[in-house]
mmCIF file of C-alpha atoms in Angstrom:
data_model
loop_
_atom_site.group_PDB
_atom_site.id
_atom_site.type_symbol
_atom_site.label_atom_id
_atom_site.label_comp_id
_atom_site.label_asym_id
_atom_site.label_seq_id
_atom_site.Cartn_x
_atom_site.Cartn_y
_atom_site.Cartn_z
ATOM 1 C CA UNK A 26 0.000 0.000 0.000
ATOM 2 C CA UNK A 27 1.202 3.143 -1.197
ATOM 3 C CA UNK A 28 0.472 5.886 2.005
ATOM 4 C CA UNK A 29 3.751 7.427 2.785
ATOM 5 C CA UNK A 30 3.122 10.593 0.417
ATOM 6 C CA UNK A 31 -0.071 11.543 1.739
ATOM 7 C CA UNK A 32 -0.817 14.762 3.322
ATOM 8 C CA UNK A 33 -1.401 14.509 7.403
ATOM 9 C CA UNK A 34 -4.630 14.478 9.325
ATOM 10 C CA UNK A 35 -5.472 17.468 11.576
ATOM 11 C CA UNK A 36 -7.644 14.914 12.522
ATOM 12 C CA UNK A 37 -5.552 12.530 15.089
ATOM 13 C CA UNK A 38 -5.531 12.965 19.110
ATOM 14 C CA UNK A 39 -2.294 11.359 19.993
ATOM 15 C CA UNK A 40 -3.262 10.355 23.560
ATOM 16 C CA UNK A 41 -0.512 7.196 23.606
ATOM 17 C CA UNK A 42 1.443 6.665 27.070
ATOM 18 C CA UNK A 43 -1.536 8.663 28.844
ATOM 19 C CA UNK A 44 -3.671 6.831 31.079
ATOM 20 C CA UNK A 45 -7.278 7.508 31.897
ATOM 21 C CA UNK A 46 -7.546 9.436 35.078
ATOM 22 C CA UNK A 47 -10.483 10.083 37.583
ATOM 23 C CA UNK A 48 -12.735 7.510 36.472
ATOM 24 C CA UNK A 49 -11.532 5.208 38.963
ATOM 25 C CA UNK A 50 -12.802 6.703 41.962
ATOM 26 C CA UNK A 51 -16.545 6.599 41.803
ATOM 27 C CA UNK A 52 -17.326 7.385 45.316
ATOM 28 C CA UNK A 53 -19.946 10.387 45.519
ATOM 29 C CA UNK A 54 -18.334 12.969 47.444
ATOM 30 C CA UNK A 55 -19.821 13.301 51.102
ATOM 31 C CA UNK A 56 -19.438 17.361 51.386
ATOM 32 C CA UNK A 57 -21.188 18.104 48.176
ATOM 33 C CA UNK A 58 -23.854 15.519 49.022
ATOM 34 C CA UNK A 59 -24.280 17.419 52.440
ATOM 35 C CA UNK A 60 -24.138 20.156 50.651
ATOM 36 C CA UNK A 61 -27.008 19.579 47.983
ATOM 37 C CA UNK A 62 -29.329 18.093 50.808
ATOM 38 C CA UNK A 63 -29.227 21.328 52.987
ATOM 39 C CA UNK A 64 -30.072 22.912 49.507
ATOM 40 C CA UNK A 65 -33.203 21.170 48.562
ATOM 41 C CA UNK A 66 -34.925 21.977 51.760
ATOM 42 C CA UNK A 67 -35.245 25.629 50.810
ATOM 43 C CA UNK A 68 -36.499 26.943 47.159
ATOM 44 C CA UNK A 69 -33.799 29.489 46.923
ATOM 45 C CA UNK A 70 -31.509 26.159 47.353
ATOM 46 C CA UNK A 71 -33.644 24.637 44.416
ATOM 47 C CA UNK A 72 -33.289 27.346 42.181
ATOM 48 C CA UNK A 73 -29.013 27.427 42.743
ATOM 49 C CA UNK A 74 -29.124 23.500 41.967
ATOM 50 C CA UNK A 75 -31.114 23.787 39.247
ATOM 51 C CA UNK A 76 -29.424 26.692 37.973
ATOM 52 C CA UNK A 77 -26.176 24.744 38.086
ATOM 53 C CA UNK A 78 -27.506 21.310 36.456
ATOM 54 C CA UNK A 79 -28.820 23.778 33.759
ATOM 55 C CA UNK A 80 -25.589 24.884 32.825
ATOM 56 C CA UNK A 81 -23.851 21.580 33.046
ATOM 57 C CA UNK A 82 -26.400 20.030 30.571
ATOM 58 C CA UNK A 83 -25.464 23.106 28.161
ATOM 59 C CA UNK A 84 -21.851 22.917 28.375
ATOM 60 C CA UNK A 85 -21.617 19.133 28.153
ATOM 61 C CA UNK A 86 -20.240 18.090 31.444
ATOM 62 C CA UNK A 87 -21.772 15.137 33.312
ATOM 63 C CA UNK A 88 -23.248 15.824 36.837
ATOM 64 C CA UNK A 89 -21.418 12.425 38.117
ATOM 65 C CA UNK A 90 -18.532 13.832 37.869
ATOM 66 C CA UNK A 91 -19.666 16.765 39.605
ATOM 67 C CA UNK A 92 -20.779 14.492 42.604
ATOM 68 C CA UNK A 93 -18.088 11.949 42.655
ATOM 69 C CA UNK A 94 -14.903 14.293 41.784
ATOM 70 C CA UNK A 95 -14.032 12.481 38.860
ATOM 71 C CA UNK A 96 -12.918 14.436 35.958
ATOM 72 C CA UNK A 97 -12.349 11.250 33.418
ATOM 73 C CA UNK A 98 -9.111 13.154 31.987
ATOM 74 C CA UNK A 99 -6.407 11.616 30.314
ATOM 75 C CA UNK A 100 -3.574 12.282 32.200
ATOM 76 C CA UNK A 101 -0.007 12.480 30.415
ATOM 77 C CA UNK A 102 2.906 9.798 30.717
ATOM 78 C CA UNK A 103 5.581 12.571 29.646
ATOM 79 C CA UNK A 104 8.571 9.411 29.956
ATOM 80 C CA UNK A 105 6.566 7.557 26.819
ATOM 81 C CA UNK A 106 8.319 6.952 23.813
ATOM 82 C CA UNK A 107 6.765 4.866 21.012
ATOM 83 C CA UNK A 108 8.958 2.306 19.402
ATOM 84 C CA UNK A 109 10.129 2.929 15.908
ATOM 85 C CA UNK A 110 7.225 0.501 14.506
ATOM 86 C CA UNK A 111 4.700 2.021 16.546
ATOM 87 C CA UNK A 112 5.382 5.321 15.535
ATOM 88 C CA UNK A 113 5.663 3.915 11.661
ATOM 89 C CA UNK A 114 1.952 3.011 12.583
ATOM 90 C CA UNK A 115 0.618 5.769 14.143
ATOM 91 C CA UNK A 116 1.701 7.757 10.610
ATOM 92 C CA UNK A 117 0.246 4.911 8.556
ATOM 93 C CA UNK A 118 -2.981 5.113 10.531
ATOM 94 C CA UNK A 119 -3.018 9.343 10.168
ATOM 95 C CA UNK A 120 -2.688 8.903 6.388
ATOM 96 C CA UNK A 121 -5.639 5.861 6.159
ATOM 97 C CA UNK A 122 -7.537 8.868 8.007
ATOM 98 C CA UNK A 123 -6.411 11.331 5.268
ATOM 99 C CA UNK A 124 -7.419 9.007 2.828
ATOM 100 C CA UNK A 125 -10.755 8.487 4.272
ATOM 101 C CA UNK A 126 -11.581 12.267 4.701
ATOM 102 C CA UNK A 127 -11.233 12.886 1.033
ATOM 103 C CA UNK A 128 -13.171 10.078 0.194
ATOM 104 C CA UNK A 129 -16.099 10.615 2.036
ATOM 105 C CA UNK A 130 -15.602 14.663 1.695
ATOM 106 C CA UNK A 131 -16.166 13.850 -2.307
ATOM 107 C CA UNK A 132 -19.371 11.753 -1.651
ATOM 108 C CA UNK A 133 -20.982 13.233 0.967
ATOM 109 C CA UNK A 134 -21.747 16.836 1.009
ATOM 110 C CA UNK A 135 -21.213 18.630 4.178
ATOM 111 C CA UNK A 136 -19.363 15.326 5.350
ATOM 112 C CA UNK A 137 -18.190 15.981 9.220
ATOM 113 C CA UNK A 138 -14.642 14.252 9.417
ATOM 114 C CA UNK A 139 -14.251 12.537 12.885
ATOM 115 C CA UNK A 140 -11.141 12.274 14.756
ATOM 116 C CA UNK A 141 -8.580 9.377 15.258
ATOM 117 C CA UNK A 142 -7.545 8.788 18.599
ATOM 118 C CA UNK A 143 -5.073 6.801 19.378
ATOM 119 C CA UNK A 144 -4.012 4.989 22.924
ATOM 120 C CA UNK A 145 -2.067 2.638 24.807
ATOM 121 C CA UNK A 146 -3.820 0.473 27.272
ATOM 122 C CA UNK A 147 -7.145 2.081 28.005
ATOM 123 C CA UNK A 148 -8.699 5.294 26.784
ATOM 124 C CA UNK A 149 -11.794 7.437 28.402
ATOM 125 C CA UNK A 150 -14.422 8.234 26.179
ATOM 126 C CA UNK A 151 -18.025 10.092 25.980
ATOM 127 C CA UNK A 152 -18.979 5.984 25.571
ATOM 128 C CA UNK A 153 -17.098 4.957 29.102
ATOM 129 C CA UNK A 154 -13.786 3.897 29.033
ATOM 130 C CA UNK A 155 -12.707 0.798 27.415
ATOM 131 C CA UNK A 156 -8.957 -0.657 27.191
ATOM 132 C CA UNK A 157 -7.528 -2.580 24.867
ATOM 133 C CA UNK A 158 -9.043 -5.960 24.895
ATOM 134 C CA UNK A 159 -12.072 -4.151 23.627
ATOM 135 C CA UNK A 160 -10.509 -3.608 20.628
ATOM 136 C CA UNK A 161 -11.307 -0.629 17.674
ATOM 137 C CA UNK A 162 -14.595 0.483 18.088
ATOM 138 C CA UNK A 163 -16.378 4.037 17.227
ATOM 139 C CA UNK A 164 -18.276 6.501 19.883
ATOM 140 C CA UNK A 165 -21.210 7.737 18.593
ATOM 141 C CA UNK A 166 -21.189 10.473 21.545
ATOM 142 C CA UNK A 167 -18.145 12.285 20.698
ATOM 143 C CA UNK A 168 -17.831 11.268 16.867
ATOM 144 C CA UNK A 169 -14.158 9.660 17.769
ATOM 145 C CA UNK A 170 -12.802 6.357 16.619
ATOM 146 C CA UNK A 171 -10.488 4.666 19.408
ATOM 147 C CA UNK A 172 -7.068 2.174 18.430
ATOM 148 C CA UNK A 173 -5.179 1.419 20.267
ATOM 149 C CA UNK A 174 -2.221 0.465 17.628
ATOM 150 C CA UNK A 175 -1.249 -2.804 19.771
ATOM 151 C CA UNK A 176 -4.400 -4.404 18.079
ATOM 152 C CA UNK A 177 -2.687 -4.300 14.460
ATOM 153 C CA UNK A 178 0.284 -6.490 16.120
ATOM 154 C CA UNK A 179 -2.449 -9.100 17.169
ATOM 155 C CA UNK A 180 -4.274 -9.265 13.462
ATOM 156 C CA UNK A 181 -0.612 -10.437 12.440
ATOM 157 C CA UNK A 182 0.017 -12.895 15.281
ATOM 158 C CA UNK A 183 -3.320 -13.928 16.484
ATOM 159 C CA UNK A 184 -6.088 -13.215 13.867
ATOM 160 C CA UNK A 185 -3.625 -14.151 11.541
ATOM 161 C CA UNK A 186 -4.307 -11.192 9.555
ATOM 162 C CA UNK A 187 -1.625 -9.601 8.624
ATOM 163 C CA UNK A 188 -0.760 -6.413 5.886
ATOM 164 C CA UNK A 189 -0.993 -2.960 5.769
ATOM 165 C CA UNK A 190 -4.448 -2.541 4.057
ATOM 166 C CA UNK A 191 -5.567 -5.313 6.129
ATOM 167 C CA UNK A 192 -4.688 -2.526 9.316
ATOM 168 C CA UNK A 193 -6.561 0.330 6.323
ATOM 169 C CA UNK A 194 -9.834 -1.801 6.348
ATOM 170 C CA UNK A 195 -10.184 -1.737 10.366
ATOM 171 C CA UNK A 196 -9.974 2.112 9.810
ATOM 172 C CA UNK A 197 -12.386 2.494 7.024
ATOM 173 C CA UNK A 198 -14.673 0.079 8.607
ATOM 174 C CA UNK A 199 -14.991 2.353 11.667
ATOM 175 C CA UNK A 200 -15.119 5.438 9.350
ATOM 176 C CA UNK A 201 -18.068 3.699 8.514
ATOM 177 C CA UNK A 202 -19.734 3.590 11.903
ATOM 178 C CA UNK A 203 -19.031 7.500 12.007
ATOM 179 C CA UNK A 204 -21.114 8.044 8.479
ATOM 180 C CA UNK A 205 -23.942 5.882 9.746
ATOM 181 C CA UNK A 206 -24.212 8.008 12.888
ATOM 182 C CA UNK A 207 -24.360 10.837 10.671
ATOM 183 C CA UNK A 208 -26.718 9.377 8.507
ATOM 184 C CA UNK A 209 -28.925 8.699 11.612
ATOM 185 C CA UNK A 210 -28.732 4.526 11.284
ATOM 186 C CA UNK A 211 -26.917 4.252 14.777
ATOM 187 C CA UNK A 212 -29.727 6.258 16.710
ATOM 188 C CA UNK A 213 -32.021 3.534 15.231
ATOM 189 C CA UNK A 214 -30.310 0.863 15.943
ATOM 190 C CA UNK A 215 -30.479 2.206 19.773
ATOM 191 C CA UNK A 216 -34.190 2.668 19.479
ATOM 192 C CA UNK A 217 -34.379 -0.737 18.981
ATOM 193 C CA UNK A 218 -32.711 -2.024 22.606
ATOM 194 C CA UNK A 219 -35.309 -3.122 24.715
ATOM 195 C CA UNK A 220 -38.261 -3.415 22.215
ATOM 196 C CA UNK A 221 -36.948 -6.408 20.431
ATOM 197 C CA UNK A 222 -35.140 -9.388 21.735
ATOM 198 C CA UNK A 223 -31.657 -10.032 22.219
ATOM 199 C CA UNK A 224 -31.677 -12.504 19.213
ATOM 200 C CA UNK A 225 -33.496 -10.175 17.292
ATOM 201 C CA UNK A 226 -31.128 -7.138 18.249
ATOM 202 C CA UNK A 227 -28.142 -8.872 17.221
ATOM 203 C CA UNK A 228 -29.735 -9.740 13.988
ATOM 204 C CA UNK A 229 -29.458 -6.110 13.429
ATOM 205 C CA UNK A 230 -25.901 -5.507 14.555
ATOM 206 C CA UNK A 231 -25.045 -7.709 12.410
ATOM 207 C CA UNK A 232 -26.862 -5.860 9.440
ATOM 208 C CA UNK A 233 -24.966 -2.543 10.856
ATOM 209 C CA UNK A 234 -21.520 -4.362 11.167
ATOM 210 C CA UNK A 235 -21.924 -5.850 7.294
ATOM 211 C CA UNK A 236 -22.926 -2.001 6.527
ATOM 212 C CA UNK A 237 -19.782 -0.554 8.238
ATOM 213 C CA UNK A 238 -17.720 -3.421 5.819
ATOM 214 C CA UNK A 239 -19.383 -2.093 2.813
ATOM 215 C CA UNK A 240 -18.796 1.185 3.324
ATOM 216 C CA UNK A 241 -14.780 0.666 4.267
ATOM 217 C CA UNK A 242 -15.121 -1.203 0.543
ATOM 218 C CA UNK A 243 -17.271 2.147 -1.197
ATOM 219 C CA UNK A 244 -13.639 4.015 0.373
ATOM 220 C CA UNK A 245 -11.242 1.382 -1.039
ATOM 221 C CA UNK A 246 -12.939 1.601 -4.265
ATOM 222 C CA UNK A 247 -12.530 5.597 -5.057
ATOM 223 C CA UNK A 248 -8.938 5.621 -3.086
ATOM 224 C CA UNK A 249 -7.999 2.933 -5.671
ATOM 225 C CA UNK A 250 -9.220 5.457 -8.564
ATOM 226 C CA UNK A 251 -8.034 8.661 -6.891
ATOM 227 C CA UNK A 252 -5.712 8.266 -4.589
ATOM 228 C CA UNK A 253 -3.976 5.339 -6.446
ATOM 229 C CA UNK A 254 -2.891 3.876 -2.862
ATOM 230 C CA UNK A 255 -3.191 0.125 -3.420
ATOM 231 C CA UNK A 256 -0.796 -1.852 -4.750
ATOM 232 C CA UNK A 257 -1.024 -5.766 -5.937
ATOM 233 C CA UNK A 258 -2.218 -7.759 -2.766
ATOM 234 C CA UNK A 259 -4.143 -5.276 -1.116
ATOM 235 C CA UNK A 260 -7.382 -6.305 -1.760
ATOM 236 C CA UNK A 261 -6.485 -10.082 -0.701
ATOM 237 C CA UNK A 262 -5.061 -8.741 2.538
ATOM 238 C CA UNK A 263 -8.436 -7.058 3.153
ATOM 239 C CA UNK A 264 -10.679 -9.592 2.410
ATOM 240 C CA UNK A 265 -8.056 -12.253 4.345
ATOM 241 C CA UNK A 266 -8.991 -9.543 7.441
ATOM 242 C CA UNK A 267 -12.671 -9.814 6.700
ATOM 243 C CA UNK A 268 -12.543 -13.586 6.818
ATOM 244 C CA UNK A 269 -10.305 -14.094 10.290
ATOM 245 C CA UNK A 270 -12.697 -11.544 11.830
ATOM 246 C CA UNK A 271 -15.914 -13.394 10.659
ATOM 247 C CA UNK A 272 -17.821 -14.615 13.897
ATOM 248 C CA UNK A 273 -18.141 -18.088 12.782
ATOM 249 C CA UNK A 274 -14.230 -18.519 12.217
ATOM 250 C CA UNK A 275 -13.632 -16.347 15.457
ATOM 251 C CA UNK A 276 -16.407 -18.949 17.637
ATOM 252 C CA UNK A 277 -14.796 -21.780 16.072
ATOM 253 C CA UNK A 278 -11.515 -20.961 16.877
ATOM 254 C CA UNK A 279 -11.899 -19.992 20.763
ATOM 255 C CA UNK A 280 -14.721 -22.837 21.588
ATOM 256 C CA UNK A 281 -14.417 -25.293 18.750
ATOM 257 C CA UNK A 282 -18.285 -24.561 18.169
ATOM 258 C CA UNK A 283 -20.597 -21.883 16.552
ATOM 259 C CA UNK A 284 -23.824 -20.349 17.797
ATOM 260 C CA UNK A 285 -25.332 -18.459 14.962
ATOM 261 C CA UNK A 286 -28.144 -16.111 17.435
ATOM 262 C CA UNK A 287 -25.266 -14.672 18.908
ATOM 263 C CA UNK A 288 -23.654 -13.119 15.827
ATOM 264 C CA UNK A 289 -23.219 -9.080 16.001
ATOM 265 C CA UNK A 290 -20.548 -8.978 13.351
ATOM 266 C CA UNK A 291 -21.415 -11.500 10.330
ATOM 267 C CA UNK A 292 -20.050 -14.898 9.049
ATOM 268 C CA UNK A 293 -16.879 -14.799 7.780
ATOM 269 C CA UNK A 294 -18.720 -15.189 3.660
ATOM 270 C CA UNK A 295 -20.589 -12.095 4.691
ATOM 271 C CA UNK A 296 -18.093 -9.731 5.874
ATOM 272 C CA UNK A 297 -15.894 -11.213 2.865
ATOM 273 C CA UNK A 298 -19.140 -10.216 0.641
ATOM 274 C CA UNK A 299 -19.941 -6.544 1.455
ATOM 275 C CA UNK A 300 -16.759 -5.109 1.509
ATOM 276 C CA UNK A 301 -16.202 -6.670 -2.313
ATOM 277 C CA UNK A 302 -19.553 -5.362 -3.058
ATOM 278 C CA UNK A 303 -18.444 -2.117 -2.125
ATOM 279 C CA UNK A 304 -14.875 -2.633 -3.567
ATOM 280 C CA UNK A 305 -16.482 -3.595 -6.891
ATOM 281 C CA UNK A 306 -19.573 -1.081 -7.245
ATOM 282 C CA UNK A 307 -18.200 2.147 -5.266
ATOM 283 C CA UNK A 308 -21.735 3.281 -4.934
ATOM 284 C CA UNK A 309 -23.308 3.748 -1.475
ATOM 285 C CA UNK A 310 -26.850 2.858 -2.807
ATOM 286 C CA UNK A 311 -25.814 -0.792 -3.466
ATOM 287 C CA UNK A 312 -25.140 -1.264 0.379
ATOM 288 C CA UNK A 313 -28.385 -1.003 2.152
ATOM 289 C CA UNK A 314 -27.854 -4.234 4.316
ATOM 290 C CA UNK A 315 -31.361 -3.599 6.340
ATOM 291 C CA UNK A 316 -33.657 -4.253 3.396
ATOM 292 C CA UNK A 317 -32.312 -7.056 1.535
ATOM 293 C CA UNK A 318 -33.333 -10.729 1.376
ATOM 294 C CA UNK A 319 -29.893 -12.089 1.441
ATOM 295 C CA UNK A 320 -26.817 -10.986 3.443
#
């Protein structure tokens, strides 16, 4: 894959070697507790607390934090250095981003590029925090994707997924999460918790996941026509991703059997399928995974 002469993202919080402070806490804070219950018992008291809650709902902070003390900030490991590979990575992933936001700036008008952030370890986020086991994953809430860049090591040596545009597709794939979210599908697909069963929720993570694949294969499509990125192998690599990360072949492979109601990602055959559907047509109409008869 051809990346290196890309332009840069302004796109890309570096938060590697921080670690997520003030979340770990949690206990409410006894003076401001006293404090609010000597309020309520007078209206003037009521008005201050409500005048207060008002202007934390309008400036985005969360009135946990204001009980327990926590603050949820990253705080900064100044002794980190990244290895040379790491740091090779971190680039590679800024330019994928690049990549992505012309793309998707050419498609979509008024696109709203999200940001890249990248960690080590665990991360705080407007979803909760999350470390690495959790893996890539996109937060609706603060229109961020999350990597933390120890996860393209493990495609290599555990998903045995290795290559560069293998690393691109997990990228584009959440990229894809961020345009469905602007496109309103993930406040849908919360609509749904509760008022459908679990079997019949996953059915339509599933359909969201295959979505997200398609639309990673819409991007590979154009950057293969404008950006002229990919070179000979590419493709394979991607579609070799697509198939370790299937939930059959992952099921299989950690329990030696597969239980089909609790897919949220697709078979490996279906992920394979929608990102070459995307890959081959380029046109977001062609991936409406919600409707269709046959995944």
């Amino acid at each position: 894959m051809k990346w290196k002469s890309n332009r840069t993202s302004k796109n890309v919080d570096d938060r590697r070697g921080m670690s997520s402070g003030g979340s770990s806490g949690g206990g409410l804070n006894p003076m401001l507790i006293s404090l609010l219950l000597k309020l309520v018992t007078s209206k003037k008291g009521l008005m201050i607390i409500a005048i207060v809650f008002g202007v934390m709902y309008f400036t985005g902070t969360n009135p946990l934090q204001f009980l327990t003390g926590s603050s949820g900030n990253q705080i900064q490991n100044t002794n980190y250095k990244g290895s040379a590979k790491e740091n090779e990575l971190a680039a590679f992933s800024n330019r994928v981003l690049t990549s992505t936001e012309d793309i998707w700036n050419q498609i979509l008008p008024n696109y709203k590029e999200p940001t890249l952030v990248l960690f080590t370890n665990s991360v705080s986020s407007a979803c909760g925090s999350a470390s690495s086991a959790t893996g890539p994953f996109y937060c609706p809430g603060d229109q961020k994707l999350y990597i933390d860049l120890s996860f393209f090591e493990e495609m290599a040596t555990k998903l045995n997924a290795p290559g560069d545009f293998a690393q691109a597709y997990v990228i584009a794939h959440e990229v894809g999460h961020h345009i469905q979210n602007l496109m309103g599908t993930t406040d849908k697909m919360q609509q749904l918790r509760g008022k459908v069963s679990q079997k019949e929720y996953n059915q339509f993570s599933v359909k969201l996941e295959l979505q997200a694949d398609f639309l990673a294969g819409v991007w590979a499509y154009h950057a293969k026509k404008k950006d002229l990125i990919l070179e000979e192998g590419d493709l394979e690599e991607a579609l070799k991703a697509a198939f370790e990360i299937g939930d059959d072949r992952l099921q299989k492979k950690s329990s030696g059997s597969v239980v089909p109601d609790s897919f949220t990602h697709g078979t490996s055959a279906q992920r394979m399928r929608w990102f070459k559907k995307g890959f081959d047509t380029g046109d977001m109409n062609q991936g409406d995974t919600f409707n269709t008869n046959s995944l």
